[in-house]
Backbone as ProteinMPNN parsed JSONL, in Angstrom:
{"seq_chain_A": "MDGLLPRSLVNCRMLEVLDVGNNNISDTFPYWLESLPHLQVLVLRSNKFHGSVQSTKESPSFPKLRVLDLSSNYFVGALPVWYIENFNAMMDPHKDGGSPEYMMIVFLH", "coords_chain_A": {"N_chain_A": [[-20.101, 5.671, -1.604], [-22.067, 7.962, -3.376], [-23.29, 10.464, -5.688], [-23.253, 13.858, -4.687], [-20.373, 15.57, -3.301], [-20.348, 16.003, 0.143], [-21.071, 19.197, 1.287], [-20.846, 19.943, 3.886], [-18.402, 19.148, 4.781], [-16.693, 21.28, 4.814], [-16.866, 22.324, 7.297], [-15.248, 20.839, 8.859], [-12.783, 21.672, 10.353], [-10.314, 20.704, 11.305], [-9.552, 18.754, 9.568], [-7.259, 16.714, 7.889], [-6.708, 14.808, 5.925], [-8.427, 13.917, 3.039], [-9.85, 11.499, 1.332], [-11.621, 10.484, -1.221], [-11.518, 8.767, -3.254], [-12.308, 6.504, -5.955], [-15.13, 6.298, -5.892], [-18.543, 7.026, -6.649], [-18.919, 9.715, -7.22], [-20.428, 12.531, -8.506], [-19.771, 15.575, -9.314], [-18.727, 19.048, -9.208], [-15.417, 20.575, -9.117], [-14.302, 20.726, -5.791], [-13.841, 23.536, -4.766], [-14.513, 24.894, -2.504], [-13.319, 23.666, -0.374], [-10.88, 24.77, -0.092], [-10.264, 26.504, 1.962], [-9.78, 25.063, 4.226], [-7.713, 24.817, 6.934], [-5.835, 22.823, 7.643], [-5.725, 20.817, 5.756], [-3.981, 18.389, 4.062], [-3.865, 16.305, 2.239], [-5.654, 15.624, -0.638], [-7.671, 13.6, -2.309], [-9.321, 12.892, -5.155], [-9.585, 11.041, -7.051], [-10.706, 8.85, -9.673], [-13.6, 9.226, -10.04], [-16.586, 10.985, -10.901], [-16.105, 13.672, -11.21], [-16.385, 16.888, -12.688], [-16.151, 19.592, -15.113], [-14.312, 22.696, -14.775], [-11.173, 23.097, -13.012], [-11.017, 25.254, -10.564], [-10.806, 28.229, -8.578], [-12.537, 30.427, -6.327], [-11.246, 32.634, -5.637], [-8.182, 34.564, -5.797], [-6.276, 34.459, -3.908], [-3.889, 32.788, -1.719], [-4.593, 29.354, -1.688], [-5.65, 26.259, -0.188], [-3.648, 25.973, 2.03], [-1.872, 24.092, 3.293], [-1.656, 21.938, 1.626], [-0.29, 18.97, 0.309], [-0.554, 16.744, -1.289], [-2.361, 16.211, -4.206], [-4.707, 14.623, -5.988], [-6.231, 14.301, -8.919], [-6.837, 12.573, -10.888], [-8.377, 10.492, -13.433], [-11.029, 11.544, -13.856], [-13.501, 13.839, -15.088], [-12.583, 16.402, -15.665], [-12.138, 19.584, -17.295], [-10.242, 21.828, -19.379], [-7.412, 23.952, -18.545], [-5.238, 23.728, -15.675], [-5.248, 26.357, -13.406], [-2.379, 28.36, -13.395], [-1.532, 30.055, -11.28], [-2.786, 28.878, -9.199], [-1.518, 26.413, -8.74], [1.055, 27.371, -8.248], [0.75, 28.486, -5.745], [0.704, 26.387, -3.984], [2.408, 26.034, -1.607], [3.113, 24.289, 0.485], [3.887, 21.985, -0.738], [6.46, 22.272, -1.331], [9.914, 22.135, -0.331], [11.333, 24.238, 1.727], [13.809, 24.228, 2.92], [15.741, 22.905, 1.525], [18.966, 22.204, 0.95], [19.707, 24.815, 1.574], [19.095, 26.413, -0.552], [16.866, 27.674, -3.04], [13.3, 27.062, -2.698], [12.112, 23.763, -3.433], [10.015, 21.434, -5.154], [8.515, 18.673, -3.437], [10.294, 15.583, -3.373], [10.554, 12.173, -4.377], [12.337, 9.724, -2.73], [14.189, 6.919, -3.397], [15.099, 4.122, -1.624], [17.672, 1.719, -1.477]], "CA_chain_A": [[-20.67, 6.999, -1.666], [-22.344, 8.473, -4.708], [-23.96, 11.753, -5.626], [-22.415, 15.038, -4.503], [-19.494, 15.621, -2.136], [-21.073, 16.783, 1.165], [-20.499, 20.523, 1.561], [-20.623, 20.061, 5.327], [-16.987, 18.875, 5.055], [-16.016, 22.553, 5.027], [-16.913, 22.593, 8.738], [-14.261, 19.964, 9.525], [-11.625, 22.568, 10.352], [-9.084, 19.994, 11.642], [-9.377, 17.703, 8.577], [-5.938, 16.697, 7.268], [-6.729, 13.924, 4.76], [-9.733, 13.624, 2.482], [-9.693, 10.562, 0.22], [-12.909, 9.987, -1.688], [-11.21, 8.071, -4.491], [-13.017, 5.287, -6.347], [-16.548, 6.339, -5.542], [-19.378, 7.406, -7.777], [-19.263, 11.105, -6.95], [-20.613, 13.355, -9.688], [-19.8, 16.925, -8.759], [-17.686, 19.92, -9.725], [-14.253, 20.649, -8.241], [-14.712, 21.288, -4.493], [-13.036, 24.712, -4.424], [-14.937, 25.347, -1.177], [-12.445, 23.043, 0.632], [-9.581, 25.459, -0.106], [-10.034, 27.266, 3.189], [-9.468, 24.188, 5.362], [-6.353, 25.206, 7.292], [-4.928, 21.705, 7.906], [-5.854, 19.8, 4.722], [-2.701, 18.072, 3.438], [-4.06, 15.328, 1.169], [-6.978, 15.667, -1.253], [-7.733, 12.587, -3.358], [-10.616, 12.854, -5.823], [-9.33, 10.065, -8.117], [-11.66, 7.845, -10.148], [-14.99, 9.578, -9.779], [-17.196, 11.67, -12.04], [-15.968, 15.117, -11.065], [-16.417, 17.467, -14.02], [-16.003, 21.043, -15.181], [-12.938, 23.184, -14.641], [-10.584, 23.169, -11.671], [-10.819, 26.679, -10.338], [-11.069, 28.773, -7.259], [-13.326, 31.655, -6.368], [-10.378, 33.743, -5.232], [-6.807, 34.432, -6.266], [-5.365, 34.452, -2.769], [-3.415, 31.428, -1.489], [-5.596, 28.354, -1.401], [-5.099, 25.004, 0.326], [-2.366, 26.407, 2.591], [-0.965, 23.014, 3.705], [-1.834, 20.806, 0.728], [0.929, 18.315, -0.174], [-0.928, 15.756, -2.301], [-3.601, 16.501, -4.9], [-4.909, 13.612, -7.022], [-7.444, 14.6, -9.679], [-6.833, 11.66, -12.022], [-9.522, 9.672, -13.83], [-12.284, 12.268, -13.712], [-13.915, 14.48, -16.331], [-12.258, 17.824, -15.623], [-11.805, 20.183, -18.584], [-9.477, 23.065, -19.31], [-6.09, 23.946, -17.913], [-5.153, 24.089, -14.259], [-4.733, 27.728, -13.279], [-0.98, 28.367, -12.96], [-1.402, 30.695, -9.967], [-3.318, 27.933, -8.216], [-0.444, 25.469, -8.455], [2.179, 28.122, -7.679], [0.481, 28.796, -4.345], [0.766, 25.18, -3.165], [3.713, 26.156, -0.97], [3.418, 23.165, 1.36], [4.474, 20.933, -1.554], [7.871, 22.594, -1.51], [10.794, 22.014, 0.824], [12.085, 25.492, 1.743], [15.1, 24.07, 3.574], [16.551, 22.062, 0.66], [20.344, 22.645, 0.697], [19.868, 26.247, 1.762], [18.78, 27.11, -1.795], [15.47, 28.047, -3.225], [12.377, 25.95, -2.456], [11.894, 22.795, -4.497], [8.88, 20.571, -4.872], [8.867, 17.434, -2.759], [10.822, 14.557, -4.248], [10.504, 10.811, -3.852], [13.665, 9.14, -2.617], [14.142, 5.455, -3.379], [16.18, 3.511, -0.856], [18.008, 0.377, -1.979]], "C_chain_A": [[-20.978, 7.311, -3.122], [-23.107, 9.785, -4.568], [-22.957, 12.885, -5.513], [-21.505, 14.886, -3.285], [-20.183, 16.494, -1.084], [-20.382, 18.114, 1.487], [-20.265, 20.757, 3.051], [-19.178, 19.752, 5.697], [-16.209, 20.16, 5.319], [-16.003, 22.936, 6.511], [-15.915, 21.753, 9.526], [-12.918, 20.679, 9.528], [-10.3, 21.884, 10.664], [-8.763, 18.881, 10.632], [-8.015, 17.816, 7.9], [-5.914, 15.875, 5.99], [-8.169, 13.708, 4.328], [-9.511, 12.775, 1.232], [-11.064, 10.007, -0.129], [-12.73, 9.268, -3.021], [-12.059, 6.83, -4.678], [-14.437, 5.213, -5.802], [-17.323, 6.731, -6.786], [-19.848, 8.844, -7.597], [-19.327, 11.877, -8.264], [-20.822, 14.785, -9.205], [-18.763, 17.765, -9.486], [-16.532, 19.95, -8.725], [-14.642, 21.334, -6.923], [-13.805, 22.427, -4.029], [-13.334, 25.19, -3.007], [-14.122, 24.685, -0.059], [-11.125, 23.803, 0.793], [-9.276, 26.231, 1.177], [-9.721, 26.386, 4.4], [-7.997, 24.356, 5.737], [-5.362, 24.054, 7.457], [-4.956, 20.628, 6.827], [-4.526, 19.602, 3.996], [-2.835, 17.142, 2.244], [-5.5, 15.43, 0.673], [-6.966, 14.717, -2.443], [-9.161, 12.52, -3.888], [-10.617, 11.807, -6.94], [-10.524, 9.149, -8.395], [-13.094, 8.08, -9.682], [-15.573, 10.177, -11.051], [-17.193, 13.172, -11.814], [-15.838, 15.7, -12.467], [-16.295, 18.986, -13.944], [-14.547, 21.441, -15.04], [-12.498, 23.158, -13.182], [-10.265, 24.63, -11.445], [-11.178, 27.055, -8.912], [-11.933, 30.015, -7.416], [-12.488, 32.867, -6.001], [-8.968, 33.51, -5.743], [-5.81, 34.538, -5.123], [-4.929, 33.011, -2.523], [-4.533, 30.491, -1.039], [-4.925, 27.078, -0.929], [-3.716, 25.247, 0.941], [-1.398, 25.291, 2.986], [-1.03, 21.804, 2.78], [-0.5, 20.29, 0.208], [0.638, 17.333, -1.299], [-2.292, 16.134, -2.871], [-3.724, 15.509, -6.046], [-6.261, 13.844, -7.674], [-7.653, 13.602, -10.811], [-8.146, 10.909, -12.201], [-10.87, 10.297, -13.456], [-12.595, 12.918, -15.057], [-13.674, 15.985, -16.295], [-11.885, 18.305, -17.02], [-10.997, 21.455, -18.362], [-8.154, 22.876, -18.587], [-6.207, 24.233, -16.422], [-4.622, 25.51, -14.184], [-3.315, 27.716, -12.692], [-0.839, 28.95, -11.555], [-1.884, 29.77, -8.864], [-2.217, 26.979, -7.768], [0.738, 26.189, -7.804], [1.987, 28.429, -6.201], [0.456, 27.574, -3.438], [2.136, 25.108, -2.49], [4.08, 24.984, -0.079], [4.011, 21.996, 0.588], [5.967, 21.145, -1.743], [8.632, 22.413, -0.206], [11.671, 23.265, 0.865], [13.482, 25.379, 2.342], [16.066, 23.226, 2.751], [17.884, 22.726, 0.363], [20.543, 24.154, 0.815], [19.547, 27.064, 0.525], [17.326, 27.504, -1.86], [14.564, 26.839, -3.017], [12.237, 25.047, -3.677], [10.681, 21.962, -4.132], [9.37, 19.268, -4.269], [9.33, 16.401, -3.772], [10.654, 13.2, -3.568], [11.93, 10.276, -3.844], [13.51, 7.636, -2.508], [15.347, 4.931, -2.632], [16.423, 2.105, -1.38], [18.123, -0.59, -0.848]], "O_chain_A": [[-20.205, 6.945, -4.008], [-23.517, 10.166, -3.471], [-21.92, 12.867, -6.177], [-21.832, 14.157, -2.348], [-20.568, 17.622, -1.391], [-19.228, 18.129, 1.915], [-19.55, 21.687, 3.424], [-18.757, 20.059, 6.812], [-15.172, 20.128, 5.981], [-15.211, 23.782, 6.926], [-15.759, 21.943, 10.733], [-12.016, 20.314, 8.773], [-9.247, 22.423, 10.323], [-7.798, 18.141, 10.825], [-7.652, 18.879, 7.397], [-5.177, 16.206, 5.062], [-9.027, 13.361, 5.139], [-9.045, 13.27, 0.206], [-11.601, 9.16, 0.585], [-13.664, 9.17, -3.816], [-12.476, 6.186, -3.715], [-14.873, 4.172, -5.311], [-16.758, 6.755, -7.879], [-21.023, 9.155, -7.796], [-18.372, 11.867, -9.041], [-21.905, 15.153, -8.749], [-18.0, 17.241, -10.298], [-16.648, 19.419, -7.62], [-15.246, 22.407, -6.942], [-13.093, 22.302, -3.032], [-12.487, 25.825, -2.378], [-14.223, 25.103, 1.094], [-10.346, 23.518, 1.703], [-8.12, 26.569, 1.43], [-9.431, 26.9, 5.48], [-7.122, 24.06, 4.923], [-4.153, 24.286, 7.416], [-4.274, 19.612, 6.967], [-4.003, 20.535, 3.386], [-2.01, 17.183, 1.331], [-6.445, 15.337, 1.457], [-6.331, 14.991, -3.46], [-10.087, 12.143, -3.17], [-11.585, 11.718, -7.696], [-11.244, 8.735, -7.486], [-13.703, 7.239, -9.021], [-15.096, 9.899, -12.151], [-18.143, 13.867, -12.174], [-15.243, 15.072, -13.344], [-16.329, 19.579, -12.867], [-13.653, 20.605, -15.173], [-13.31, 23.191, -12.258], [-9.351, 25.18, -12.06], [-11.774, 26.28, -8.164], [-12.041, 30.579, -8.505], [-12.969, 33.998, -6.05], [-8.603, 32.385, -6.085], [-4.613, 34.694, -5.362], [-5.54, 32.092, -3.067], [-5.307, 30.803, -0.134], [-3.757, 26.84, -1.235], [-2.716, 24.765, 0.409], [-0.191, 25.531, 3.011], [-0.505, 20.744, 3.121], [0.326, 21.064, -0.276], [1.483, 17.11, -2.166], [-3.252, 16.348, -2.131], [-2.926, 15.548, -6.982], [-7.306, 13.614, -7.065], [-8.565, 13.777, -11.618], [-8.914, 10.719, -11.258], [-11.721, 9.664, -12.831], [-11.988, 12.559, -16.067], [-14.469, 16.756, -16.832], [-11.378, 17.533, -17.834], [-11.061, 22.073, -17.3], [-7.833, 21.796, -18.092], [-7.144, 24.89, -15.969], [-3.632, 25.83, -14.843], [-3.079, 27.138, -11.631], [-0.108, 28.403, -10.729], [-1.436, 29.872, -7.722], [-2.01, 26.766, -6.574], [1.355, 25.645, -6.888], [2.966, 28.613, -5.478], [0.211, 27.706, -2.239], [2.928, 24.212, -2.781], [5.266, 24.708, 0.098], [4.587, 21.094, 1.198], [6.657, 20.27, -2.268], [8.065, 22.523, 0.882], [12.649, 23.354, 0.123], [14.259, 26.331, 2.28], [17.129, 22.865, 3.255], [17.939, 23.7, -0.388], [21.462, 24.704, 0.209], [19.707, 28.284, 0.538], [16.653, 27.645, -0.838], [15.018, 25.702, -3.148], [12.245, 25.518, -4.814], [10.354, 21.8, -2.957], [10.481, 18.815, -4.544], [8.822, 16.346, -4.892], [10.618, 13.104, -2.341], [12.64, 10.369, -4.845], [12.794, 7.134, -1.641], [16.485, 5.258, -2.967], [15.475, 1.383, -1.692], [18.4, -1.769, -1.07]]}, "name": "protein", "num_of_chains": 1, "seq": "MDGLLPRSLVNCRMLEVLDVGNNNISDTFPYWLESLPHLQVLVLRSNKFHGSVQSTKESPSFPKLRVLDLSSNYFVGALPVWYIENFNAMMDPHKDGGSPEYMMIVFLH"}
């Protein structure tokens, strides 16, 4: 795939995983995917995405997102703190009965 990320993906309301890594996509951050109610994994790695990572709204975005890979692109600027703070699906609210913590990797021997 090369060119722009197809905006018709916003119509895929049941989409859970979108991995377009290692393509030749030259586009801005696809903030328009933030309303997909079931999206859990968004991989944009190793493309030519550019500009800032931002949203058009300050309400919770990507309600079920657990994995976000933006590496090896041409994004500029800081990630908006409120954006990351609203990624509630990345947290485990049942961890030891305490406050929510971000998901952790457990290595088994």
